[in-house]
Short mmCIF file of C-alpha atoms in Angstrom, two decimals:
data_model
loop_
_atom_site.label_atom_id
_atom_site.label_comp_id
_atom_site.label_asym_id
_atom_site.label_seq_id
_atom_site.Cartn_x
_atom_site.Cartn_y
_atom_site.Cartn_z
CA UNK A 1 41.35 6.34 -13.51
CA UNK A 2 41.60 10.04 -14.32
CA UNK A 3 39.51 12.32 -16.60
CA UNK A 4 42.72 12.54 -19.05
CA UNK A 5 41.23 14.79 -22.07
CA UNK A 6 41.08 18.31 -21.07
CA UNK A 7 37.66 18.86 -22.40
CA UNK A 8 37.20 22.36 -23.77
CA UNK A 9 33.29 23.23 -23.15
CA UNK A 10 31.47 24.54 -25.88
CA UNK A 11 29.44 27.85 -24.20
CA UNK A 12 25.90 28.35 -25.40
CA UNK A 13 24.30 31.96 -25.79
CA UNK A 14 21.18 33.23 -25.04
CA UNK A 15 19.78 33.36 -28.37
CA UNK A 16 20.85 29.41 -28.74
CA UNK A 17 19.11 28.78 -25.41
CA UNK A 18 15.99 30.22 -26.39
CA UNK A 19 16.20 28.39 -29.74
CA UNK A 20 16.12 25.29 -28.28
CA UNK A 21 13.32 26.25 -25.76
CA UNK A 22 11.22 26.90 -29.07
CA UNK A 23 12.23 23.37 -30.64
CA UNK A 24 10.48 21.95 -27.38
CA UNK A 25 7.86 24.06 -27.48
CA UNK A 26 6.97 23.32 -31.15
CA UNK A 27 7.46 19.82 -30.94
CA UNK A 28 3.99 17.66 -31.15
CA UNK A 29 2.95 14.02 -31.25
CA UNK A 30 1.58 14.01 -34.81
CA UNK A 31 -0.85 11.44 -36.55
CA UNK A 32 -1.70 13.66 -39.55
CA UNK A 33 1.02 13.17 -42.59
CA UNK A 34 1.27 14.38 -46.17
CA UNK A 35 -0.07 11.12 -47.30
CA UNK A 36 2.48 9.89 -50.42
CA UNK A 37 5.35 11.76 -49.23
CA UNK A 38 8.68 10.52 -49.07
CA UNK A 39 11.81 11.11 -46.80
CA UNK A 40 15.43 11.76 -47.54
CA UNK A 41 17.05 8.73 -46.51
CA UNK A 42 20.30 11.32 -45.51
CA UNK A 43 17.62 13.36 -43.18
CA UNK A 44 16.31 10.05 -41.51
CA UNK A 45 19.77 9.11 -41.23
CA UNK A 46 20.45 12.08 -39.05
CA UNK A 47 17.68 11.36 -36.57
CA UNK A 48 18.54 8.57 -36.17
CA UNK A 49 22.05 9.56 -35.62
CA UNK A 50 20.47 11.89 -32.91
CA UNK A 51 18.91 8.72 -31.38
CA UNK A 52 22.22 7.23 -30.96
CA UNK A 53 23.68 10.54 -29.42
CA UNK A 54 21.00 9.79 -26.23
CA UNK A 55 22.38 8.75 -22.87
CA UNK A 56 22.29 5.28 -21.27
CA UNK A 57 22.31 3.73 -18.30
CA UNK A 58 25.47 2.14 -17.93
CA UNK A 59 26.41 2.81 -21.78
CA UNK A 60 24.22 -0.04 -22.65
CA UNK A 61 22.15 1.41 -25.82
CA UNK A 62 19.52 -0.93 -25.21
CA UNK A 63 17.45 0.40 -28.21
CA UNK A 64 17.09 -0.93 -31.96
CA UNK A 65 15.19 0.60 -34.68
CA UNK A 66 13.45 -1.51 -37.54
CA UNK A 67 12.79 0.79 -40.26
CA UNK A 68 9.36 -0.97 -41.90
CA UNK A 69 10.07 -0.99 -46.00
CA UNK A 70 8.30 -4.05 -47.43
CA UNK A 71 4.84 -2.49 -48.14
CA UNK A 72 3.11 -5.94 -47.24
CA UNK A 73 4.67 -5.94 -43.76
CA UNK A 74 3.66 -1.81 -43.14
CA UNK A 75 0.10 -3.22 -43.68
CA UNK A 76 0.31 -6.29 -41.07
CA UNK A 77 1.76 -3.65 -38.72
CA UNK A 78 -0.91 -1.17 -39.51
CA UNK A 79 -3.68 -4.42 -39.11
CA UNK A 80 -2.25 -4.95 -35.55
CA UNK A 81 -2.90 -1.32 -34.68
CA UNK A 82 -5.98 -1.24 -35.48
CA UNK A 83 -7.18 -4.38 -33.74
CA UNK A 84 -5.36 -2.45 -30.59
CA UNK A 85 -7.45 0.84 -31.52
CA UNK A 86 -10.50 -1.41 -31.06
CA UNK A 87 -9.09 -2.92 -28.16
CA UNK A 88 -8.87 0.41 -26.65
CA UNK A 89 -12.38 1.84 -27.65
CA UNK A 90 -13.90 -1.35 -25.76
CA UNK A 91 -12.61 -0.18 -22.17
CA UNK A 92 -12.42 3.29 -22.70
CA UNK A 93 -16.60 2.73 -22.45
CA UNK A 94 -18.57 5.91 -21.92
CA UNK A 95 -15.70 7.66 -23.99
CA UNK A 96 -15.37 5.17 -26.78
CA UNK A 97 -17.44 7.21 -29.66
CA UNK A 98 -15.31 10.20 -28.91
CA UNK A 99 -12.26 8.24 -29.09
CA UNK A 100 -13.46 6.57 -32.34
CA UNK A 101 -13.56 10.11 -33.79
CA UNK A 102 -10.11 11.14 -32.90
CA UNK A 103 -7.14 10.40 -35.54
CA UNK A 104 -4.68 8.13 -33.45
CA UNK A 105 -2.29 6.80 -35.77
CA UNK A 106 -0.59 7.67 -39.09
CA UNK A 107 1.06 4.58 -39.73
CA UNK A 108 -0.42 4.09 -43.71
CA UNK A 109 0.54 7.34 -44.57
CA UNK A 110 3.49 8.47 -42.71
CA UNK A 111 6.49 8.83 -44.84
CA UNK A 112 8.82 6.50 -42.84
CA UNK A 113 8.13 3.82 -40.37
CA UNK A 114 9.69 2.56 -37.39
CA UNK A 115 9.44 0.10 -34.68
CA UNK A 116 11.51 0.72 -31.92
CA UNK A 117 12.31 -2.64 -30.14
CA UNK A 118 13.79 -2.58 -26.47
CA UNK A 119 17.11 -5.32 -27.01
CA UNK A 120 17.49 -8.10 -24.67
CA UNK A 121 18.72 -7.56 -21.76
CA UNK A 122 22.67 -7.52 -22.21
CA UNK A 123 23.16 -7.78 -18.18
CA UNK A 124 24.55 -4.34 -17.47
CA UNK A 125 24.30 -3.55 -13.73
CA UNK A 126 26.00 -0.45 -13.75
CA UNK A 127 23.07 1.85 -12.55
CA UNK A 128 20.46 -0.60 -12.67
CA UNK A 129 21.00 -3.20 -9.83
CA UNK A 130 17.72 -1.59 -8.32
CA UNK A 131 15.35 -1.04 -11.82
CA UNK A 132 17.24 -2.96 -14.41
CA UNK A 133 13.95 -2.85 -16.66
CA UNK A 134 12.82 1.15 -15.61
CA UNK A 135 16.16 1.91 -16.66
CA UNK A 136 17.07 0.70 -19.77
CA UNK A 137 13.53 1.44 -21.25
CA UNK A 138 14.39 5.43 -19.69
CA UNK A 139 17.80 4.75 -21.98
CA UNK A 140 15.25 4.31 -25.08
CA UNK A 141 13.18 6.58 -24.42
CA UNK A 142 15.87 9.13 -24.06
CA UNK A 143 16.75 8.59 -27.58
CA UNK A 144 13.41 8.42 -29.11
CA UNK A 145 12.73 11.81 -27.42
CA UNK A 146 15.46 12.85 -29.55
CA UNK A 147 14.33 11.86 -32.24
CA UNK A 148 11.17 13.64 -31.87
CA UNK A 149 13.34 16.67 -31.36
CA UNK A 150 15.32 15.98 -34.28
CA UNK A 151 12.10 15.38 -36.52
CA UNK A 152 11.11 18.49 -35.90
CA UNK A 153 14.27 20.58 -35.99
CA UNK A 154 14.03 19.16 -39.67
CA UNK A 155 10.27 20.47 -40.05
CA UNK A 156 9.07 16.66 -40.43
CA UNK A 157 6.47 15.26 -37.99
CA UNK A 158 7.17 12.59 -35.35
CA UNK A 159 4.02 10.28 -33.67
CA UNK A 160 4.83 7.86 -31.22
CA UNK A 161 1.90 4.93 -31.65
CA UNK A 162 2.13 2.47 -28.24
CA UNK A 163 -1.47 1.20 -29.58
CA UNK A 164 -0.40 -2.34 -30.36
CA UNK A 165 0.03 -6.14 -28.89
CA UNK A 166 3.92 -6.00 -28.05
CA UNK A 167 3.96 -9.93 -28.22
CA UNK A 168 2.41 -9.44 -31.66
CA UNK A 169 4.15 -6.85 -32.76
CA UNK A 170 7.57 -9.05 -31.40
CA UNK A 171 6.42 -12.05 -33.65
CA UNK A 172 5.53 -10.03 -36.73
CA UNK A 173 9.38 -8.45 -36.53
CA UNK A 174 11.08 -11.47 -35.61
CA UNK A 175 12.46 -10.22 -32.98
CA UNK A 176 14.48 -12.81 -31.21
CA UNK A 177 13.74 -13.53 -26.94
CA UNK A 178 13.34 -10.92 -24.73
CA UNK A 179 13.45 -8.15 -26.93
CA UNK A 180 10.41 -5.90 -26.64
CA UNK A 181 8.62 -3.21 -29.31
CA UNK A 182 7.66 -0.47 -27.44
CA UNK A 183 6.98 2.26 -30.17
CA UNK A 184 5.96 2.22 -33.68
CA UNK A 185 7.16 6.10 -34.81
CA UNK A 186 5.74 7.03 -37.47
CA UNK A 187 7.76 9.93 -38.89
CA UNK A 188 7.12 12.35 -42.42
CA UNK A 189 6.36 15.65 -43.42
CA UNK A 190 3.02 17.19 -42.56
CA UNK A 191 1.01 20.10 -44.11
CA UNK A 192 0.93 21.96 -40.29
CA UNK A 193 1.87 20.99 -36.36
CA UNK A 194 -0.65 21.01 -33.93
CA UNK A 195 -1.06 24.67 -32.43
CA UNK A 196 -0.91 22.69 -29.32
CA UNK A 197 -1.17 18.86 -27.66
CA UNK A 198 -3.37 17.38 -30.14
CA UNK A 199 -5.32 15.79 -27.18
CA UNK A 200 -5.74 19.38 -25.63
CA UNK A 201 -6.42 20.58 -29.29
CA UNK A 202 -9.35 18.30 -29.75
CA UNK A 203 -10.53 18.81 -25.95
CA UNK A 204 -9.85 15.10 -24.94
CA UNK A 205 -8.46 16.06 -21.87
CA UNK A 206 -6.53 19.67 -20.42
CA UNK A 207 -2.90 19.50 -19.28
CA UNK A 208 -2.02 20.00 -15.68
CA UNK A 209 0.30 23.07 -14.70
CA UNK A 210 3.98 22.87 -14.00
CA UNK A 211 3.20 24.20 -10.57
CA UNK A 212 1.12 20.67 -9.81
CA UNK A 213 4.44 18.60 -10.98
CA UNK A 214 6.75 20.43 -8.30
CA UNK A 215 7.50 20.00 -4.38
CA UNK A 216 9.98 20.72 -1.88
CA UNK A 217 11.57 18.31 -0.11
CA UNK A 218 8.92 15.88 0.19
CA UNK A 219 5.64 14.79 -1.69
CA UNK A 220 3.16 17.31 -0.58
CA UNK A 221 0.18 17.23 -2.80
CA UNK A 222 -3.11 17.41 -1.52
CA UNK A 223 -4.62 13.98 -1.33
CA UNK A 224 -7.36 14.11 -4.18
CA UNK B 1 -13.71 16.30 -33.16
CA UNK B 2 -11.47 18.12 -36.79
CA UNK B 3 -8.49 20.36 -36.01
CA UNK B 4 -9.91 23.99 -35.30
CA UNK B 5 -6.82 26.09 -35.16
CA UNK B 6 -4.89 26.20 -37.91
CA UNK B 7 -1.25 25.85 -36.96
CA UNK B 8 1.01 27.98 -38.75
CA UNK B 9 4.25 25.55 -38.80
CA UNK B 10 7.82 27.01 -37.58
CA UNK B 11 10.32 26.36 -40.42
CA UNK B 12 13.48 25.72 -38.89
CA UNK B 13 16.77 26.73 -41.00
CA UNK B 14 19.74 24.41 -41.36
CA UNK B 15 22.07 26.58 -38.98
CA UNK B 16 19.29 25.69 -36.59
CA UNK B 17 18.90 22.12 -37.22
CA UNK B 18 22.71 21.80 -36.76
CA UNK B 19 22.73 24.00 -33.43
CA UNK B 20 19.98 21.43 -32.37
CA UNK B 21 22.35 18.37 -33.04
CA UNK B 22 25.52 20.17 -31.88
CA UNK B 23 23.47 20.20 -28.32
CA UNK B 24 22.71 16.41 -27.94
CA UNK B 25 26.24 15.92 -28.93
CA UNK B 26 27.48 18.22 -25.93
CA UNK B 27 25.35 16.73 -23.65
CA UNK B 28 26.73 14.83 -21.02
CA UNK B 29 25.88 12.74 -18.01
CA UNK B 30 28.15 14.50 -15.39
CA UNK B 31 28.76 13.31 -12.20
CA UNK B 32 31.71 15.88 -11.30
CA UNK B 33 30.26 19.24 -10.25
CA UNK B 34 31.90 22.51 -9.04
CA UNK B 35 31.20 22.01 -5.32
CA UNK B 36 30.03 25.16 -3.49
CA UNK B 37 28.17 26.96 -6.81
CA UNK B 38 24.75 27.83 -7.01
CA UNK B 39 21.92 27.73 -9.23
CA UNK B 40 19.89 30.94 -10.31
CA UNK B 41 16.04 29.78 -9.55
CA UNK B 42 15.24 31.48 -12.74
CA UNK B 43 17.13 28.89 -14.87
CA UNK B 44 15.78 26.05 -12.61
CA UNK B 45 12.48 26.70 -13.43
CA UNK B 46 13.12 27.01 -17.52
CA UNK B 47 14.82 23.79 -16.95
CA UNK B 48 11.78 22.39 -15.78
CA UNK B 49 9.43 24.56 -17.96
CA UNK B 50 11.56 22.31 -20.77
CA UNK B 51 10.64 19.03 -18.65
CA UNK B 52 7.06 19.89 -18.65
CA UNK B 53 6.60 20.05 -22.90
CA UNK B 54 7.71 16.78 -23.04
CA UNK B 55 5.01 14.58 -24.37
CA UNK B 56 3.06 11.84 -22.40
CA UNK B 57 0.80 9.01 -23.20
CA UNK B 58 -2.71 10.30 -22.71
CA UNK B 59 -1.33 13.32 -22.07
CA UNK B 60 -1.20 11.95 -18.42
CA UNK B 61 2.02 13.78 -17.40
CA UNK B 62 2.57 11.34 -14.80
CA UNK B 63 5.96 12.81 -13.71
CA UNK B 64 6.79 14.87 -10.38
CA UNK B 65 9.55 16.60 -9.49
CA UNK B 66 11.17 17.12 -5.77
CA UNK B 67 13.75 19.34 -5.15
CA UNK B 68 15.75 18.73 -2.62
CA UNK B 69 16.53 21.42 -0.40
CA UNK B 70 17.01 20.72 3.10
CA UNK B 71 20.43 19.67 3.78
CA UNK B 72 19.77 16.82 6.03
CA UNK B 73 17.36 15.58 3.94
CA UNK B 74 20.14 15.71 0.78
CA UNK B 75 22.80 14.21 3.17
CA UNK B 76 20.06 10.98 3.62
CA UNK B 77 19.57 10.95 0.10
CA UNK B 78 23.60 10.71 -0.30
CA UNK B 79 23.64 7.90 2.14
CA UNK B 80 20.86 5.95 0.51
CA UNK B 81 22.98 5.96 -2.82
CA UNK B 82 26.31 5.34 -1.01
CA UNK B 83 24.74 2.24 -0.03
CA UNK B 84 23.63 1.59 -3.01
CA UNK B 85 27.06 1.96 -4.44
CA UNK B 86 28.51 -0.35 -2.16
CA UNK B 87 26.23 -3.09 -3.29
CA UNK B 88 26.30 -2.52 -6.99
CA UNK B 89 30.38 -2.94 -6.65
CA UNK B 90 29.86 -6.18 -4.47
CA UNK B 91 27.54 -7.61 -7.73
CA UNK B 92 30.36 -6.45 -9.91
CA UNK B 93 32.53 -8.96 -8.52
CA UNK B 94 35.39 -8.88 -11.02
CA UNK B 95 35.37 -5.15 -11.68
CA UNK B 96 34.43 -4.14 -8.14
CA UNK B 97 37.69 -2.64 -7.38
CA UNK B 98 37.71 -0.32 -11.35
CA UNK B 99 34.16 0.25 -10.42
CA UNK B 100 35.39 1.68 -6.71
CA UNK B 101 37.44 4.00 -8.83
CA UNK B 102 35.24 5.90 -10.78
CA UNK B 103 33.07 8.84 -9.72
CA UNK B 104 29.38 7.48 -10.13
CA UNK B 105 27.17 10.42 -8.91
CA UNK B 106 27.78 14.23 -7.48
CA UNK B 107 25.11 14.13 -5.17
CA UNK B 108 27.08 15.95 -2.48
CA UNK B 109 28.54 18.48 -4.48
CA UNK B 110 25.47 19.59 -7.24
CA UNK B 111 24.33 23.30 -6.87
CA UNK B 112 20.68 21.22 -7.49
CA UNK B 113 19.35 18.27 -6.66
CA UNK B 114 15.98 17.18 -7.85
CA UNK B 115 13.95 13.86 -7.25
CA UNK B 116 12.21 12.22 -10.17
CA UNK B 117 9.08 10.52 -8.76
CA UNK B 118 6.55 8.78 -11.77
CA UNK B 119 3.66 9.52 -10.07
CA UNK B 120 0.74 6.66 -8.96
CA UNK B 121 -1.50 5.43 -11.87
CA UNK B 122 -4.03 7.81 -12.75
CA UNK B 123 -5.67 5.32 -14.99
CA UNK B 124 -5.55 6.70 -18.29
CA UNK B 125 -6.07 4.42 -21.07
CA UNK B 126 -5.03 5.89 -24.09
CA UNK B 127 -2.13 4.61 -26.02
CA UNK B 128 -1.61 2.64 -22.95
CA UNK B 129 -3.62 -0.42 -22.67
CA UNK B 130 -0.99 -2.95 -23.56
CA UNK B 131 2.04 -1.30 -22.07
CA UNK B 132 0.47 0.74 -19.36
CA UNK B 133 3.50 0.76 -16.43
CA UNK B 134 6.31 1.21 -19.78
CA UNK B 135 4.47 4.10 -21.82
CA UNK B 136 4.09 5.90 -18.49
CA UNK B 137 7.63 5.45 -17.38
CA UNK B 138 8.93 6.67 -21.00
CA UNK B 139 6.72 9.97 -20.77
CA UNK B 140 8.93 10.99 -17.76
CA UNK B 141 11.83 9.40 -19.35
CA UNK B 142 11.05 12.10 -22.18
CA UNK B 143 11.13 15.25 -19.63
CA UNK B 144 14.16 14.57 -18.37
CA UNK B 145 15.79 14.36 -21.73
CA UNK B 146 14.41 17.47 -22.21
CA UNK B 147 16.11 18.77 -18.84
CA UNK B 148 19.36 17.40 -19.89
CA UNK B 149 19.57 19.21 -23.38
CA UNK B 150 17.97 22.00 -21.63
CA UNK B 151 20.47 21.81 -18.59
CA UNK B 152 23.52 21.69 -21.67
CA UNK B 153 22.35 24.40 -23.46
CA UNK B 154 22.31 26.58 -20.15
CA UNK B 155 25.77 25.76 -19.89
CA UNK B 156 25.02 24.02 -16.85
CA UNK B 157 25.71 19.81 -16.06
CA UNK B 158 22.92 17.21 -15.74
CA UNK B 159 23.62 13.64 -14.09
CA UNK B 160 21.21 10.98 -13.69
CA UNK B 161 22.07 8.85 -10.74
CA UNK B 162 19.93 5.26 -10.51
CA UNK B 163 22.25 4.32 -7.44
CA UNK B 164 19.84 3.78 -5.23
CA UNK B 165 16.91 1.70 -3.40
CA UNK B 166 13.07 3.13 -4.52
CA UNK B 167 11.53 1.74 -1.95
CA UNK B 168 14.06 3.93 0.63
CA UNK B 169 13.86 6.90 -1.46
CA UNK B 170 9.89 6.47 -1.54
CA UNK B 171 9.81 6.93 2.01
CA UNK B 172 12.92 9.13 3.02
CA UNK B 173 10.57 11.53 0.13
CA UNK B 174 7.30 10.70 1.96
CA UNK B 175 5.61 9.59 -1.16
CA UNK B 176 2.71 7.99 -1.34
CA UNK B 177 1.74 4.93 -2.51
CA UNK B 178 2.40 3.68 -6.13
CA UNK B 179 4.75 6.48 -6.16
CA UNK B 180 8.26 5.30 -7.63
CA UNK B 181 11.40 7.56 -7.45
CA UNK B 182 12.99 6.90 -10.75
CA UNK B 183 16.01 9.10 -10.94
CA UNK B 184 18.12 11.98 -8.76
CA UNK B 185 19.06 14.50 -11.17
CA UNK B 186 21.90 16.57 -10.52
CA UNK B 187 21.90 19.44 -11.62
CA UNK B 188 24.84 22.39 -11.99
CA UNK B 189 27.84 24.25 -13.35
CA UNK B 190 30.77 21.91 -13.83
CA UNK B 191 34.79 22.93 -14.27
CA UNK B 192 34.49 21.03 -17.86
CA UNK B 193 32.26 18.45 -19.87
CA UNK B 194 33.75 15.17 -20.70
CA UNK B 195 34.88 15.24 -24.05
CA UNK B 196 33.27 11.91 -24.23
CA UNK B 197 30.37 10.06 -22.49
CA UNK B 198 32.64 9.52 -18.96
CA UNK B 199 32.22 5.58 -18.98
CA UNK B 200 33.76 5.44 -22.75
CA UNK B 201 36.37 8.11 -21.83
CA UNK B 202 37.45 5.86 -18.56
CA UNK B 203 37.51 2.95 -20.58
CA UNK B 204 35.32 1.29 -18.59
CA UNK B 205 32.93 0.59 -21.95
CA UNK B 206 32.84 1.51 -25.98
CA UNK B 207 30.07 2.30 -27.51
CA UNK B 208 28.87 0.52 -30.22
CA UNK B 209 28.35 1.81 -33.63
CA UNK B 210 24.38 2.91 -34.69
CA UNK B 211 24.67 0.52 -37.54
CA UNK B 212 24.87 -2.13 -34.89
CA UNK B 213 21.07 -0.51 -33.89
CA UNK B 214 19.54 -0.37 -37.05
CA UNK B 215 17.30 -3.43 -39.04
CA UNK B 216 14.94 -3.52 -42.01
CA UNK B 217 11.70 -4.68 -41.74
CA UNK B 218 12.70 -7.13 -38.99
CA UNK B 219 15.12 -8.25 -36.55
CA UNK B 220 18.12 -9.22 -38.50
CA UNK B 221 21.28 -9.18 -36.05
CA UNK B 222 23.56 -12.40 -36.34
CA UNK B 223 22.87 -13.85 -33.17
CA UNK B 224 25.75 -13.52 -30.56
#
């Protein structure tokens, strides 16, 4: 079972490199949208072509997008949210006021919404004998990262909101057994991108160095 | 808490756009590398400079990576997924012998190898109180998207082998506890990219159209 097509590789330059670098670097989990805006349904097309150009484990493509329309049902999901946002201000305790103050979610005003729903499992065990659930949620979440990408590479925003009762969230899409939301993305244009992380931005919490993510060999952090 | 720095937005052009599409259409998970090569440090560490402006929930960051250098230590790490090869084929039943035939992982032959460890809970809440082990897992799932596109455009190949036992890899890497290894990335030049993800190109499996992905306002796929 040869590789039979020659493939000829396509060789990137410098300048294309660096490009892409920037894409990263300007990418940011938004929650602030042009309220009333709308989105070309031939852009949102393409990033969600992008999606479907992500790797997955064992060719799978575990992941389904339900683009919310009905204006009704972008309210129940928004209702669900924040129920979760309250949720989440009750344990965060000492921090909750702060938290109350921060913008979390855009999902009223975004231009497009959409919930991202992990498919039953189809019983692929190519790669995943050992983490059949770790690795088909990495498949998804390969593809929503390029969506995020894509979004911006198209100068719209991208938020990923994970504030939300999946078994809720599951019955309000009808989504059949097994199948699990795991991100509402919330995706339109935006009058400016966070300079940076809008966490950092806001001074909810400082991001670690590369240098702290990195060993040799072995673990080797200091115990903390 | 408002938004103190005024971001001045990046417009990308459509030439970029489509260089940014023409990248995650290139990409491939490669499992044949040019044994013997090398990989300049330099490069290695803008691959993971890419990793590390991924998002996160929180902004926890909760992955790590471990490169692999010693070459005992990569020759356990090639046993461990050996292993694990043998029993995914022996779970295959059927296809055991097509599986045999195909070239799963480069391990051996990669100019770098890098661990993927999601690091232990650090108990962050936000955007993670109903999902808290599957919004962590999808941050890191995130950077190494990034280090695949990042790997592609650097002309260099990315695999992500899942062939193997966690807890073995956990403590062949010394890591500590609530520490899970969740990929071994392989990382360098190849002879040529598959002209087509390698499973689909095999024949082993076709990929299904996005159409087959995509639902409005609910889950709407005639059931199998």
């Amino acid at each position: 079972m040869g590789l039979k097509v020659p493939a000829k590789a396509r060789h990137f330059s410098v300048a294309e490199r660096e490009l892409l670098y920037e894409v990263m670097r300007e990418r940011r989990d938004m929650r602030h949208f042009l309220p009333e805006s709308t989105i070309d349904p031939v852009v949102l097309q393409r990033i969600l072509s992008a999606a479907h150009t992500a790797p997955s484990v064992g060719l799978m493509q575990p992941w389904r997008f339900i683009q919310i329309k009905n204006t009704q049902r972008r309210e129940a999901v928004a209702v669900l949210v924040d129920e979760e946002r309250m949720a989440t201000a009750e344990v965060l305790s000492a921090r909750e006021p702060e938290f109350l103050k921060l913008k979390v979610e855009g999902i009223r005003e975004c231009a497009a919404l959409i919930a991202v729903v992990q498919a039953p499992d189809d019983g692929t065990l190519f790669g995943r004998r050992t983490l059949p659930e770790e690795m088909a949620l990495c498949s998804t979440a390969c593809a929503i990262q390029n969506m995020w990408l894509a979004s911006r590479v198209e100068n719209l925003g991208l938020g990923w909101v994970s504030l939300f009762d999946p078994v809720a969230l599951a019955e309000l899409l009808a989504c059949p057994k097994g199948a699990k939301p795991i991100a509402l993305l919330c995706i339109g244009p935006v009058s400016e991108f966070y300079a940076k992380p809008m966490l950092e931005q806001v001074g909810w919490r400082q991001p670690k160095p590369l240098q702290d993510c990195l060993f040799e060999d072995a673990w080797s952090e200091p115990s903390a």
